[in-house]
mmCIF file of C-alpha atoms and ligand atoms in Angstrom:
data_model
loop_
_atom_site.group_PDB
_atom_site.id
_atom_site.type_symbol
_atom_site.label_atom_id
_atom_site.label_comp_id
_atom_site.label_asym_id
_atom_site.label_seq_id
_atom_site.Cartn_x
_atom_site.Cartn_y
_atom_site.Cartn_z
ATOM 1 C CA UNK A 1 206.473 -32.940 117.597
ATOM 2 C CA UNK A 2 205.986 -35.200 114.344
ATOM 3 C CA UNK A 3 207.204 -38.603 114.701
ATOM 4 C CA UNK A 4 210.072 -39.037 112.290
ATOM 5 C CA UNK A 5 209.100 -42.642 111.114
ATOM 6 C CA UNK A 6 212.284 -43.178 109.011
ATOM 7 C CA UNK A 7 214.517 -42.480 112.192
ATOM 8 C CA UNK A 8 212.443 -44.742 114.077
ATOM 9 C CA UNK A 9 212.763 -47.423 111.543
ATOM 10 C CA UNK A 10 216.592 -46.851 111.372
ATOM 11 C CA UNK A 11 216.673 -47.356 115.227
ATOM 12 C CA UNK A 12 214.621 -50.585 114.857
ATOM 13 C CA UNK A 13 217.048 -52.056 112.715
ATOM 14 C CA UNK A 14 219.927 -51.892 115.099
ATOM 15 C CA UNK A 15 221.262 -54.654 117.242
ATOM 16 C CA UNK A 16 219.449 -55.008 120.673
ATOM 17 C CA UNK A 17 222.760 -54.569 122.339
ATOM 18 C CA UNK A 18 223.327 -51.168 120.687
ATOM 19 C CA UNK A 19 219.951 -49.991 121.647
ATOM 20 C CA UNK A 20 220.335 -51.157 125.252
ATOM 21 C CA UNK A 21 223.533 -49.367 125.487
ATOM 22 C CA UNK A 22 222.317 -46.238 124.078
ATOM 23 C CA UNK A 23 219.162 -46.242 126.271
ATOM 24 C CA UNK A 24 221.097 -46.958 129.507
ATOM 25 C CA UNK A 25 223.401 -44.025 128.607
ATOM 26 C CA UNK A 26 220.278 -41.627 128.653
ATOM 27 C CA UNK A 27 219.051 -43.151 131.697
ATOM 28 C CA UNK A 28 222.284 -42.625 133.465
ATOM 29 C CA UNK A 29 222.429 -38.915 132.215
ATOM 30 C CA UNK A 30 218.960 -38.277 133.237
ATOM 31 C CA UNK A 31 219.209 -39.776 136.732
ATOM 32 C CA UNK A 32 216.262 -39.163 138.708
ATOM 33 C CA UNK A 33 214.696 -36.803 136.233
ATOM 34 C CA UNK A 34 213.485 -40.154 134.331
ATOM 35 C CA UNK A 35 211.302 -42.855 135.342
ATOM 36 C CA UNK A 36 210.604 -45.860 133.098
ATOM 37 C CA UNK A 37 207.511 -48.033 133.995
ATOM 38 C CA UNK A 38 206.960 -51.233 132.180
ATOM 39 C CA UNK A 39 203.900 -53.708 132.136
ATOM 40 C CA UNK A 40 204.750 -57.255 132.792
ATOM 41 C CA UNK A 41 203.697 -58.070 129.222
ATOM 42 C CA UNK A 42 206.514 -56.342 127.853
ATOM 43 C CA UNK A 43 209.479 -58.066 126.405
ATOM 44 C CA UNK A 44 212.372 -58.920 128.885
ATOM 45 C CA UNK A 45 214.807 -56.527 127.061
ATOM 46 C CA UNK A 46 212.542 -53.664 127.936
ATOM 47 C CA UNK A 47 211.498 -54.881 131.477
ATOM 48 C CA UNK A 48 215.084 -54.885 132.238
ATOM 49 C CA UNK A 49 215.546 -51.147 131.521
ATOM 50 C CA UNK A 50 212.605 -50.390 133.682
ATOM 51 C CA UNK A 51 212.648 -48.604 137.085
ATOM 52 C CA UNK A 52 209.380 -50.465 137.952
ATOM 53 C CA UNK A 53 207.769 -53.492 136.373
ATOM 54 C CA UNK A 54 204.228 -54.467 137.494
ATOM 55 C CA UNK A 55 200.703 -55.109 136.942
ATOM 56 C CA UNK A 56 198.265 -52.312 136.170
ATOM 57 C CA UNK A 57 197.500 -51.826 139.824
ATOM 58 C CA UNK A 58 201.285 -51.579 140.865
ATOM 59 C CA UNK A 59 201.978 -49.296 137.877
ATOM 60 C CA UNK A 60 199.336 -46.649 138.877
ATOM 61 C CA UNK A 61 200.668 -46.705 142.410
ATOM 62 C CA UNK A 62 204.187 -46.071 140.975
ATOM 63 C CA UNK A 63 203.008 -43.315 138.746
ATOM 64 C CA UNK A 64 201.135 -41.746 141.663
ATOM 65 C CA UNK A 65 204.274 -41.962 143.829
ATOM 66 C CA UNK A 66 207.155 -41.358 141.240
ATOM 67 C CA UNK A 67 208.988 -38.160 141.523
ATOM 68 C CA UNK A 68 210.769 -38.089 138.021
ATOM 69 C CA UNK A 69 210.030 -35.233 135.843
ATOM 70 C CA UNK A 70 209.521 -37.679 132.829
ATOM 71 C CA UNK A 71 207.515 -40.741 133.115
ATOM 72 C CA UNK A 72 207.864 -42.984 129.835
ATOM 73 C CA UNK A 73 205.500 -45.648 130.084
ATOM 74 C CA UNK A 74 206.016 -49.046 128.293
ATOM 75 C CA UNK A 75 202.526 -50.353 128.062
ATOM 76 C CA UNK A 76 199.245 -49.619 126.153
ATOM 77 C CA UNK A 77 197.397 -46.277 125.971
ATOM 78 C CA UNK A 78 195.068 -46.618 128.829
ATOM 79 C CA UNK A 79 197.833 -47.288 131.417
ATOM 80 C CA UNK A 80 199.789 -44.343 129.961
ATOM 81 C CA UNK A 81 196.648 -42.134 130.380
ATOM 82 C CA UNK A 82 195.992 -43.408 133.991
ATOM 83 C CA UNK A 83 199.699 -42.456 134.793
ATOM 84 C CA UNK A 84 199.221 -38.854 133.352
ATOM 85 C CA UNK A 85 195.954 -38.557 135.385
ATOM 86 C CA UNK A 86 197.688 -39.720 138.804
ATOM 87 C CA UNK A 87 200.872 -37.962 138.379
ATOM 88 C CA UNK A 88 201.851 -34.470 139.634
ATOM 89 C CA UNK A 89 201.006 -31.623 137.086
ATOM 90 C CA UNK A 90 204.888 -30.741 137.052
ATOM 91 C CA UNK A 91 205.708 -34.251 135.561
ATOM 92 C CA UNK A 92 205.192 -35.470 131.986
ATOM 93 C CA UNK A 93 204.117 -38.812 130.619
ATOM 94 C CA UNK A 94 205.512 -40.189 127.376
ATOM 95 C CA UNK A 95 204.294 -43.164 125.439
ATOM 96 C CA UNK A 96 206.648 -44.606 122.943
ATOM 97 C CA UNK A 97 203.903 -45.582 120.769
ATOM 98 C CA UNK A 98 200.684 -43.314 121.125
ATOM 99 C CA UNK A 99 199.071 -45.930 118.600
ATOM 100 C CA UNK A 100 199.236 -48.828 120.971
ATOM 101 C CA UNK A 101 195.876 -49.023 122.428
ATOM 102 C CA UNK A 102 193.782 -51.833 123.925
ATOM 103 C CA UNK A 103 191.124 -53.646 121.845
ATOM 104 C CA UNK A 104 189.003 -54.172 124.869
ATOM 105 C CA UNK A 105 189.118 -50.583 126.113
ATOM 106 C CA UNK A 106 187.924 -49.634 122.779
ATOM 107 C CA UNK A 107 184.742 -51.916 123.094
ATOM 108 C CA UNK A 108 183.052 -49.289 125.472
ATOM 109 C CA UNK A 109 182.856 -45.979 124.087
ATOM 110 C CA UNK A 110 181.659 -42.916 126.015
ATOM 111 C CA UNK A 111 178.507 -42.509 123.942
ATOM 112 C CA UNK A 112 177.746 -46.026 124.170
ATOM 113 C CA UNK A 113 178.003 -46.081 127.787
ATOM 114 C CA UNK A 114 175.911 -42.961 128.433
ATOM 115 C CA UNK A 115 173.240 -44.453 126.332
ATOM 116 C CA UNK A 116 173.261 -47.625 128.311
ATOM 117 C CA UNK A 117 173.381 -45.728 131.742
ATOM 118 C CA UNK A 118 170.058 -43.783 130.677
ATOM 119 C CA UNK A 119 168.557 -46.892 130.006
ATOM 120 C CA UNK A 120 169.711 -48.742 133.165
ATOM 121 C CA UNK A 121 169.894 -46.198 135.702
ATOM 122 C CA UNK A 122 166.132 -46.086 136.839
ATOM 123 C CA UNK A 123 164.960 -45.176 140.277
ATOM 124 C CA UNK A 124 168.152 -46.973 141.946
ATOM 125 C CA UNK A 125 171.035 -46.438 139.852
ATOM 126 C CA UNK A 126 173.655 -49.148 140.134
ATOM 127 C CA UNK A 127 177.204 -48.240 140.970
ATOM 128 C CA UNK A 128 179.273 -47.894 137.888
ATOM 129 C CA UNK A 129 182.734 -49.723 138.058
ATOM 130 C CA UNK A 130 185.072 -49.652 135.336
ATOM 131 C CA UNK A 131 188.032 -52.007 134.704
ATOM 132 C CA UNK A 132 191.226 -50.091 134.408
ATOM 133 C CA UNK A 133 191.434 -51.205 130.810
ATOM 134 C CA UNK A 134 189.161 -48.521 129.652
ATOM 135 C CA UNK A 135 189.360 -44.957 128.225
ATOM 136 C CA UNK A 136 190.095 -42.028 130.340
ATOM 137 C CA UNK A 137 186.541 -40.688 129.683
ATOM 138 C CA UNK A 138 184.660 -44.093 130.771
ATOM 139 C CA UNK A 139 186.885 -43.648 134.185
ATOM 140 C CA UNK A 140 185.657 -40.209 134.345
ATOM 141 C CA UNK A 141 182.042 -41.298 133.858
ATOM 142 C CA UNK A 142 182.481 -43.792 136.931
ATOM 143 C CA UNK A 143 184.125 -41.041 139.101
ATOM 144 C CA UNK A 144 181.241 -38.581 138.176
ATOM 145 C CA UNK A 145 178.365 -41.107 139.039
ATOM 146 C CA UNK A 146 179.685 -42.261 142.402
ATOM 147 C CA UNK A 147 181.601 -45.247 141.152
ATOM 148 C CA UNK A 148 185.335 -46.430 140.901
ATOM 149 C CA UNK A 149 187.854 -48.357 138.938
ATOM 150 C CA UNK A 150 189.254 -51.868 139.533
ATOM 151 C CA UNK A 151 192.203 -53.895 138.105
ATOM 152 C CA UNK A 152 192.392 -57.601 138.010
ATOM 153 C CA UNK A 153 194.153 -57.486 141.541
ATOM 154 C CA UNK A 154 191.523 -55.625 143.443
ATOM 155 C CA UNK A 155 188.433 -56.337 141.553
ATOM 156 C CA UNK A 156 186.656 -58.417 144.558
ATOM 157 C CA UNK A 157 187.548 -55.423 146.928
ATOM 158 C CA UNK A 158 185.869 -53.098 144.508
ATOM 159 C CA UNK A 159 182.865 -55.165 144.400
ATOM 160 C CA UNK A 160 182.757 -55.273 148.226
ATOM 161 C CA UNK A 161 182.790 -51.351 148.245
ATOM 162 C CA UNK A 162 180.338 -51.019 145.401
ATOM 163 C CA UNK A 163 177.808 -53.319 147.158
ATOM 164 C CA UNK A 164 177.942 -51.396 150.287
ATOM 165 C CA UNK A 165 176.735 -48.460 148.235
ATOM 166 C CA UNK A 166 173.973 -50.043 146.154
ATOM 167 C CA UNK A 167 172.229 -53.351 145.482
ATOM 168 C CA UNK A 168 173.365 -53.332 141.840
ATOM 169 C CA UNK A 169 176.715 -52.912 140.070
ATOM 170 C CA UNK A 170 177.029 -51.925 136.412
ATOM 171 C CA UNK A 171 180.541 -53.340 135.421
ATOM 172 C CA UNK A 172 182.603 -52.497 132.067
ATOM 173 C CA UNK A 173 183.952 -53.382 129.742
ATOM 174 C CA UNK A 174 185.298 -56.907 130.510
ATOM 175 C CA UNK A 175 182.369 -59.171 130.773
ATOM 176 C CA UNK A 176 184.679 -62.036 131.748
ATOM 177 C CA UNK A 177 186.445 -60.202 134.573
ATOM 178 C CA UNK A 178 183.118 -58.830 135.729
ATOM 179 C CA UNK A 179 181.624 -62.277 135.787
ATOM 180 C CA UNK A 180 184.420 -63.962 137.407
ATOM 181 C CA UNK A 181 184.564 -61.292 140.206
ATOM 182 C CA UNK A 182 180.761 -61.299 140.744
ATOM 183 C CA UNK A 183 180.770 -65.280 141.223
ATOM 184 C CA UNK A 184 183.759 -65.137 143.568
ATOM 185 C CA UNK A 185 181.812 -62.483 145.576
ATOM 186 C CA UNK A 186 178.766 -64.765 145.839
ATOM 187 C CA UNK A 187 176.510 -63.378 143.170
ATOM 188 C CA UNK A 188 174.089 -66.033 141.839
ATOM 189 C CA UNK A 189 174.777 -66.670 138.109
ATOM 190 C CA UNK A 190 170.826 -66.034 137.619
ATOM 191 C CA UNK A 191 171.309 -62.454 138.938
ATOM 192 C CA UNK A 192 173.910 -61.537 136.247
ATOM 193 C CA UNK A 193 172.818 -59.770 133.176
ATOM 194 C CA UNK A 194 174.839 -58.684 130.108
ATOM 195 C CA UNK A 195 174.419 -55.476 128.359
ATOM 196 C CA UNK A 196 175.242 -55.730 124.599
ATOM 197 C CA UNK A 197 175.991 -52.178 123.155
ATOM 198 C CA UNK A 198 175.100 -53.387 119.778
ATOM 199 C CA UNK A 199 171.481 -53.954 120.674
ATOM 200 C CA UNK A 200 168.969 -51.031 121.059
ATOM 201 C CA UNK A 201 167.749 -52.330 124.376
ATOM 202 C CA UNK A 202 170.990 -54.117 125.676
ATOM 203 C CA UNK A 203 169.670 -57.590 124.580
ATOM 204 C CA UNK A 204 168.058 -58.529 128.128
ATOM 205 C CA UNK A 205 165.535 -55.645 128.767
ATOM 206 C CA UNK A 206 163.489 -58.154 130.954
ATOM 207 C CA UNK A 207 166.570 -58.741 133.240
ATOM 208 C CA UNK A 208 168.292 -55.451 133.937
ATOM 209 C CA UNK A 209 165.966 -54.377 136.804
ATOM 210 C CA UNK A 210 166.233 -57.375 138.986
ATOM 211 C CA UNK A 211 169.950 -58.113 138.050
ATOM 212 C CA UNK A 212 172.694 -57.426 140.835
ATOM 213 C CA UNK A 213 175.208 -57.220 138.299
ATOM 214 C CA UNK A 214 174.952 -55.953 134.749
ATOM 215 C CA UNK A 215 177.988 -56.592 132.589
ATOM 216 C CA UNK A 216 179.315 -54.709 129.573
ATOM 217 C CA UNK A 217 179.684 -57.104 126.846
ATOM 218 C CA UNK A 218 183.613 -56.567 125.968
ATOM 219 C CA UNK A 219 186.509 -59.065 126.200
ATOM 220 C CA UNK A 220 190.151 -59.140 125.792
ATOM 221 C CA UNK A 221 191.013 -60.858 122.474
ATOM 222 C CA UNK A 222 194.316 -62.187 123.957
ATOM 223 C CA UNK A 223 192.609 -64.001 126.921
ATOM 224 C CA UNK A 224 189.368 -64.973 124.961
ATOM 225 C CA UNK A 225 191.547 -67.513 123.298
ATOM 226 C CA UNK A 226 192.121 -69.897 126.245
ATOM 227 C CA UNK A 227 189.546 -72.829 126.167
ATOM 228 C CA UNK A 228 188.662 -75.500 128.560
ATOM 229 C CA UNK A 229 190.045 -77.978 125.909
ATOM 230 C CA UNK A 230 193.545 -76.376 126.462
ATOM 231 C CA UNK A 231 193.415 -77.244 130.228
ATOM 232 C CA UNK A 232 191.961 -80.883 129.415
ATOM 233 C CA UNK A 233 194.990 -81.529 127.265
ATOM 234 C CA UNK A 234 197.120 -80.312 129.981
ATOM 235 C CA UNK A 235 195.524 -82.501 132.560
ATOM 236 C CA UNK A 236 195.618 -85.572 130.199
ATOM 237 C CA UNK A 237 199.215 -85.304 129.209
ATOM 238 C CA UNK A 238 200.852 -83.778 132.123
ATOM 239 C CA UNK A 239 198.974 -85.030 135.400
ATOM 240 C CA UNK A 240 200.023 -83.082 138.333
ATOM 241 C CA UNK A 241 200.941 -79.799 136.243
ATOM 242 C CA UNK A 242 199.663 -76.691 137.678
ATOM 243 C CA UNK A 243 197.466 -74.519 135.537
ATOM 244 C CA UNK A 244 197.367 -70.637 136.240
ATOM 245 C CA UNK A 245 195.170 -68.339 134.360
ATOM 246 C CA UNK A 246 194.351 -64.409 134.132
ATOM 247 C CA UNK A 247 190.816 -63.389 135.152
ATOM 248 C CA UNK A 248 190.200 -61.876 132.059
ATOM 249 C CA UNK A 249 189.708 -65.441 130.647
ATOM 250 C CA UNK A 250 186.241 -66.919 129.939
ATOM 251 C CA UNK A 251 184.569 -68.192 133.404
ATOM 252 C CA UNK A 252 184.740 -71.917 132.408
ATOM 253 C CA UNK A 253 188.447 -71.596 131.950
ATOM 254 C CA UNK A 254 188.862 -69.792 135.194
ATOM 255 C CA UNK A 255 186.864 -72.416 136.936
ATOM 256 C CA UNK A 256 188.929 -75.216 135.247
ATOM 257 C CA UNK A 257 192.228 -73.691 136.496
ATOM 258 C CA UNK A 258 194.082 -74.257 139.542
ATOM 259 C CA UNK A 259 194.909 -70.789 140.189
ATOM 260 C CA UNK A 260 193.516 -67.391 139.011
ATOM 261 C CA UNK A 261 195.060 -64.053 139.397
ATOM 262 C CA UNK A 262 196.538 -60.630 137.934
ATOM 263 C CA UNK A 263 199.960 -60.774 136.275
ATOM 264 C CA UNK A 264 201.446 -59.890 139.448
ATOM 265 C CA UNK A 265 199.882 -62.519 141.212
ATOM 266 C CA UNK A 266 201.060 -64.993 138.423
ATOM 267 C CA UNK A 267 204.744 -63.694 138.899
ATOM 268 C CA UNK A 268 204.516 -64.148 142.606
ATOM 269 C CA UNK A 269 202.777 -67.363 142.572
ATOM 270 C CA UNK A 270 205.594 -68.824 140.342
ATOM 271 C CA UNK A 271 208.158 -67.116 142.658
ATOM 272 C CA UNK A 272 206.764 -68.048 146.014
ATOM 273 C CA UNK A 273 204.570 -71.231 145.434
ATOM 274 C CA UNK A 274 206.452 -73.415 142.895
ATOM 275 C CA UNK A 275 209.438 -75.278 143.216
ATOM 276 C CA UNK A 276 212.058 -76.749 140.904
ATOM 277 C CA UNK A 277 210.741 -79.582 138.666
ATOM 278 C CA UNK A 278 207.360 -78.325 138.810
ATOM 279 C CA UNK A 279 205.386 -78.086 135.686
ATOM 280 C CA UNK A 280 203.425 -75.018 135.150
ATOM 281 C CA UNK A 281 200.987 -73.903 132.396
ATOM 282 C CA UNK A 282 200.140 -70.265 132.083
ATOM 283 C CA UNK A 283 197.137 -68.794 130.611
ATOM 284 C CA UNK A 284 198.093 -65.352 129.769
ATOM 285 C CA UNK A 285 200.064 -63.091 127.358
ATOM 286 C CA UNK A 286 202.971 -65.108 125.908
ATOM 287 C CA UNK A 287 205.697 -62.445 126.897
ATOM 288 C CA UNK A 288 204.929 -62.766 130.610
ATOM 289 C CA UNK A 289 205.052 -66.672 130.253
ATOM 290 C CA UNK A 290 208.229 -66.657 128.171
ATOM 291 C CA UNK A 291 209.982 -64.106 130.833
ATOM 292 C CA UNK A 292 209.106 -66.458 133.683
ATOM 293 C CA UNK A 293 210.311 -69.486 131.791
ATOM 294 C CA UNK A 294 213.711 -67.607 131.481
ATOM 295 C CA UNK A 295 213.579 -66.617 134.869
ATOM 296 C CA UNK A 296 213.167 -70.089 136.379
ATOM 297 C CA UNK A 297 214.945 -72.516 134.100
ATOM 298 C CA UNK A 298 214.548 -75.296 136.786
ATOM 299 C CA UNK A 299 210.821 -75.401 136.204
ATOM 300 C CA UNK A 300 209.016 -76.278 133.221
ATOM 301 C CA UNK A 301 207.176 -72.968 132.482
ATOM 302 C CA UNK A 302 204.928 -72.777 129.401
ATOM 303 C CA UNK A 303 201.972 -71.499 127.716
ATOM 304 C CA UNK A 304 198.666 -72.761 128.041
ATOM 305 C CA UNK A 305 198.069 -71.558 124.118
ATOM 306 C CA UNK A 306 200.287 -69.072 122.472
ATOM 307 C CA UNK A 307 198.475 -65.739 122.622
ATOM 308 C CA UNK A 308 200.298 -62.441 122.051
ATOM 309 C CA UNK A 309 198.918 -58.899 122.774
ATOM 310 C CA UNK A 310 199.684 -57.039 119.682
ATOM 311 C CA UNK A 311 199.476 -53.734 120.930
ATOM 312 C CA UNK A 312 201.775 -54.218 123.809
ATOM 313 C CA UNK A 313 204.406 -55.637 121.362
ATOM 314 C CA UNK A 314 204.213 -52.350 119.678
ATOM 315 C CA UNK A 315 206.622 -50.927 122.213
ATOM 316 C CA UNK A 316 210.103 -51.800 121.012
ATOM 317 C CA UNK A 317 213.704 -50.988 121.999
ATOM 318 C CA UNK A 318 213.912 -48.744 119.087
ATOM 319 C CA UNK A 319 210.733 -46.827 119.839
ATOM 320 C CA UNK A 320 211.702 -46.458 123.742
ATOM 321 C CA UNK A 321 215.296 -45.064 122.479
ATOM 322 C CA UNK A 322 213.588 -42.579 120.065
ATOM 323 C CA UNK A 323 211.382 -41.444 122.926
ATOM 324 C CA UNK A 324 214.254 -41.027 125.474
ATOM 325 C CA UNK A 325 216.245 -39.195 122.554
ATOM 326 C CA UNK A 326 213.580 -36.598 122.236
ATOM 327 C CA UNK A 327 212.444 -36.136 125.898
ATOM 328 C CA UNK A 328 212.007 -32.382 125.375
ATOM 329 C CA UNK A 329 209.856 -32.572 122.249
ATOM 330 C CA UNK A 330 208.103 -35.856 122.399
ATOM 331 C CA UNK A 331 204.279 -35.796 122.355
ATOM 332 C CA UNK A 332 203.011 -35.708 125.963
ATOM 333 C CA UNK A 333 199.936 -38.143 126.982
ATOM 334 C CA UNK A 334 197.323 -35.625 127.593
ATOM 335 C CA UNK A 335 193.834 -35.854 129.133
ATOM 336 C CA UNK A 336 191.336 -32.954 128.975
ATOM 337 C CA UNK A 337 190.757 -31.113 132.288
ATOM 338 C CA UNK A 338 187.176 -32.037 132.471
ATOM 339 C CA UNK A 339 187.900 -35.799 131.842
ATOM 340 C CA UNK A 340 190.935 -35.729 134.328
ATOM 341 C CA UNK A 341 188.866 -34.300 137.177
ATOM 342 C CA UNK A 342 186.375 -36.995 137.540
ATOM 343 C CA UNK A 343 188.774 -39.927 136.268
ATOM 344 C CA UNK A 344 191.062 -39.018 139.060
ATOM 345 C CA UNK A 345 188.290 -39.064 141.554
ATOM 346 C CA UNK A 346 187.602 -42.582 140.530
ATOM 347 C CA UNK A 347 191.239 -43.540 140.313
ATOM 348 C CA UNK A 348 191.915 -42.253 143.866
ATOM 349 C CA UNK A 349 189.058 -44.141 145.161
ATOM 350 C CA UNK A 350 190.455 -47.126 143.759
ATOM 351 C CA UNK A 351 194.008 -46.475 145.300
ATOM 352 C CA UNK A 352 192.223 -45.668 148.469
ATOM 353 C CA UNK A 353 190.825 -49.131 148.856
ATOM 354 C CA UNK A 354 193.459 -51.531 150.587
ATOM 355 C CA UNK A 355 193.809 -54.865 148.796
HETATM 356 P P1 13P B 1 197.025 -56.821 135.095
HETATM 357 O O1 13P B 1 198.352 -56.369 134.821
HETATM 358 O O2 13P B 1 196.197 -56.018 135.956
HETATM 359 O O3 13P B 1 196.984 -58.086 135.522
HETATM 360 O O4 13P B 1 196.143 -56.846 133.636
HETATM 361 C C1 13P B 1 196.713 -56.881 132.499
HETATM 362 C C2 13P B 1 196.323 -56.532 131.255
HETATM 363 O O5 13P B 1 195.163 -57.092 130.808
HETATM 364 C C3 13P B 1 196.933 -55.503 130.705
HETATM 365 O O6 13P B 1 196.529 -55.500 129.504
HETATM 366 FE FE1 SF4 B 2 194.140 -55.164 126.136
HETATM 367 FE FE2 SF4 B 2 194.003 -57.738 126.419
HETATM 368 FE FE3 SF4 B 2 196.196 -56.430 125.418
HETATM 369 FE FE4 SF4 B 2 195.516 -56.245 128.036
HETATM 370 S S1 SF4 B 2 196.110 -58.254 126.922
HETATM 371 S S2 SF4 B 2 196.446 -54.725 126.604
HETATM 372 S S3 SF4 B 2 193.368 -56.473 127.765
HETATM 373 S S4 SF4 B 2 194.077 -56.437 124.456
#
C-alpha cells in the first residue's frame, strides 16, 4: 500500500483528544488481535495507548510472547525489525513510520562489517556481539559467526557469555556501550581497540591482534551530547542531586554519574529508589525524562541536557491512527528469509541469557 501523505497530514492536524479517542475505538474493536508496543522514548500520549511499554530488551521479549495478529511498533526501525524476526509467522508487524531509523544502527553497514571481519578474524576469531541498535543483516552476521546480540540491560551478561567462548570480542556498533561494558567486566583499557570503518586498516592495525575487545566506531547522537561539564554543573548548583545516565553516553560521563542503566533501569530506579523531594538529573532522551517528571511530580526530575531522538519523535498519534485505520493493507515490516534465519539465531541466544 502507498502512503497517503495527505491523509496522514490531515490526521496529524487533528486535536490529540480526537486522535486518542479514534485509536481507542480501533483498539477496542480489534481486541486481542492487536498489540501495540511502545519504546520508553515515545511521547506519553503514545505510551498511554500501548499494551506494553519498555526498553529494547523488554520489547523484544513482548514481541516473542505476544499473540495478537497485528503488532504495531511505536519505536524505531531496528526494533520493529527485531519484532518481525521474533514473532510467529502468522503475526504481522507494522511500523507507523518506516522512515524512522536509528542513526547509530546505520553507522555499521553489512559490507563494512564484513570487510572489518576479514581483516580482524585471524586464526582465532573474536566473538561478534552487536548491540540491538543495529540492522537485521548485522544481527544475522553475528548469528552466523557464533555471536549474539545485547541490549543496554544485558550487555554485561553477554560479555560473560562471549568471553567463555573466546578471548576476544568484536563489539558493534556503539563504541561507548562497548567500552562501558568492557570496563565494567574488568577489561584493562589498554586491551581495548577501536575499528574505524572509514580507515582502510581500521586505524589501529598494531593493536587488533592483542586487543581483548575491538569496538566499532559508532555512537548515538542523542547520548553523545551529554558531557562531564553537565554533571559538574549539577554537582555545583544542586549538591545532593542524583545523576542517572544511559550507558550509550561517553565513558567519562558514565564514570561521573551516580547511576547508569537502560531506559527500564532508569524508570525502575526513579520508581523504587528515589523519594519525594529528591532532585534527579537524567542523561537520556528527553521524552523519557519528561514522562517521569509528569509521573512523579513530588520529585524534581529534570534533564541533564536537552536531547531529543528525532526518529523516535517521527511516530505521531496521527501516524499511529493511520496505521490502525489501514491494518489490512499497511506495509508490513519484512526481513528476507536468509537474514531472518541467522538474526533469529542471535536474538534467541540473547533471550536465553537470563539477566
Ligand atoms: P534501551 O531501551 O535498551 O535502554 O535503549 C534504548 C535506545 O537507545 C533506544 O534507542
Ligand atoms: Fe538510535 Fe540514539 Fe535514537 Fe536510540 S536514542 S534510536 S540509539 S539515535
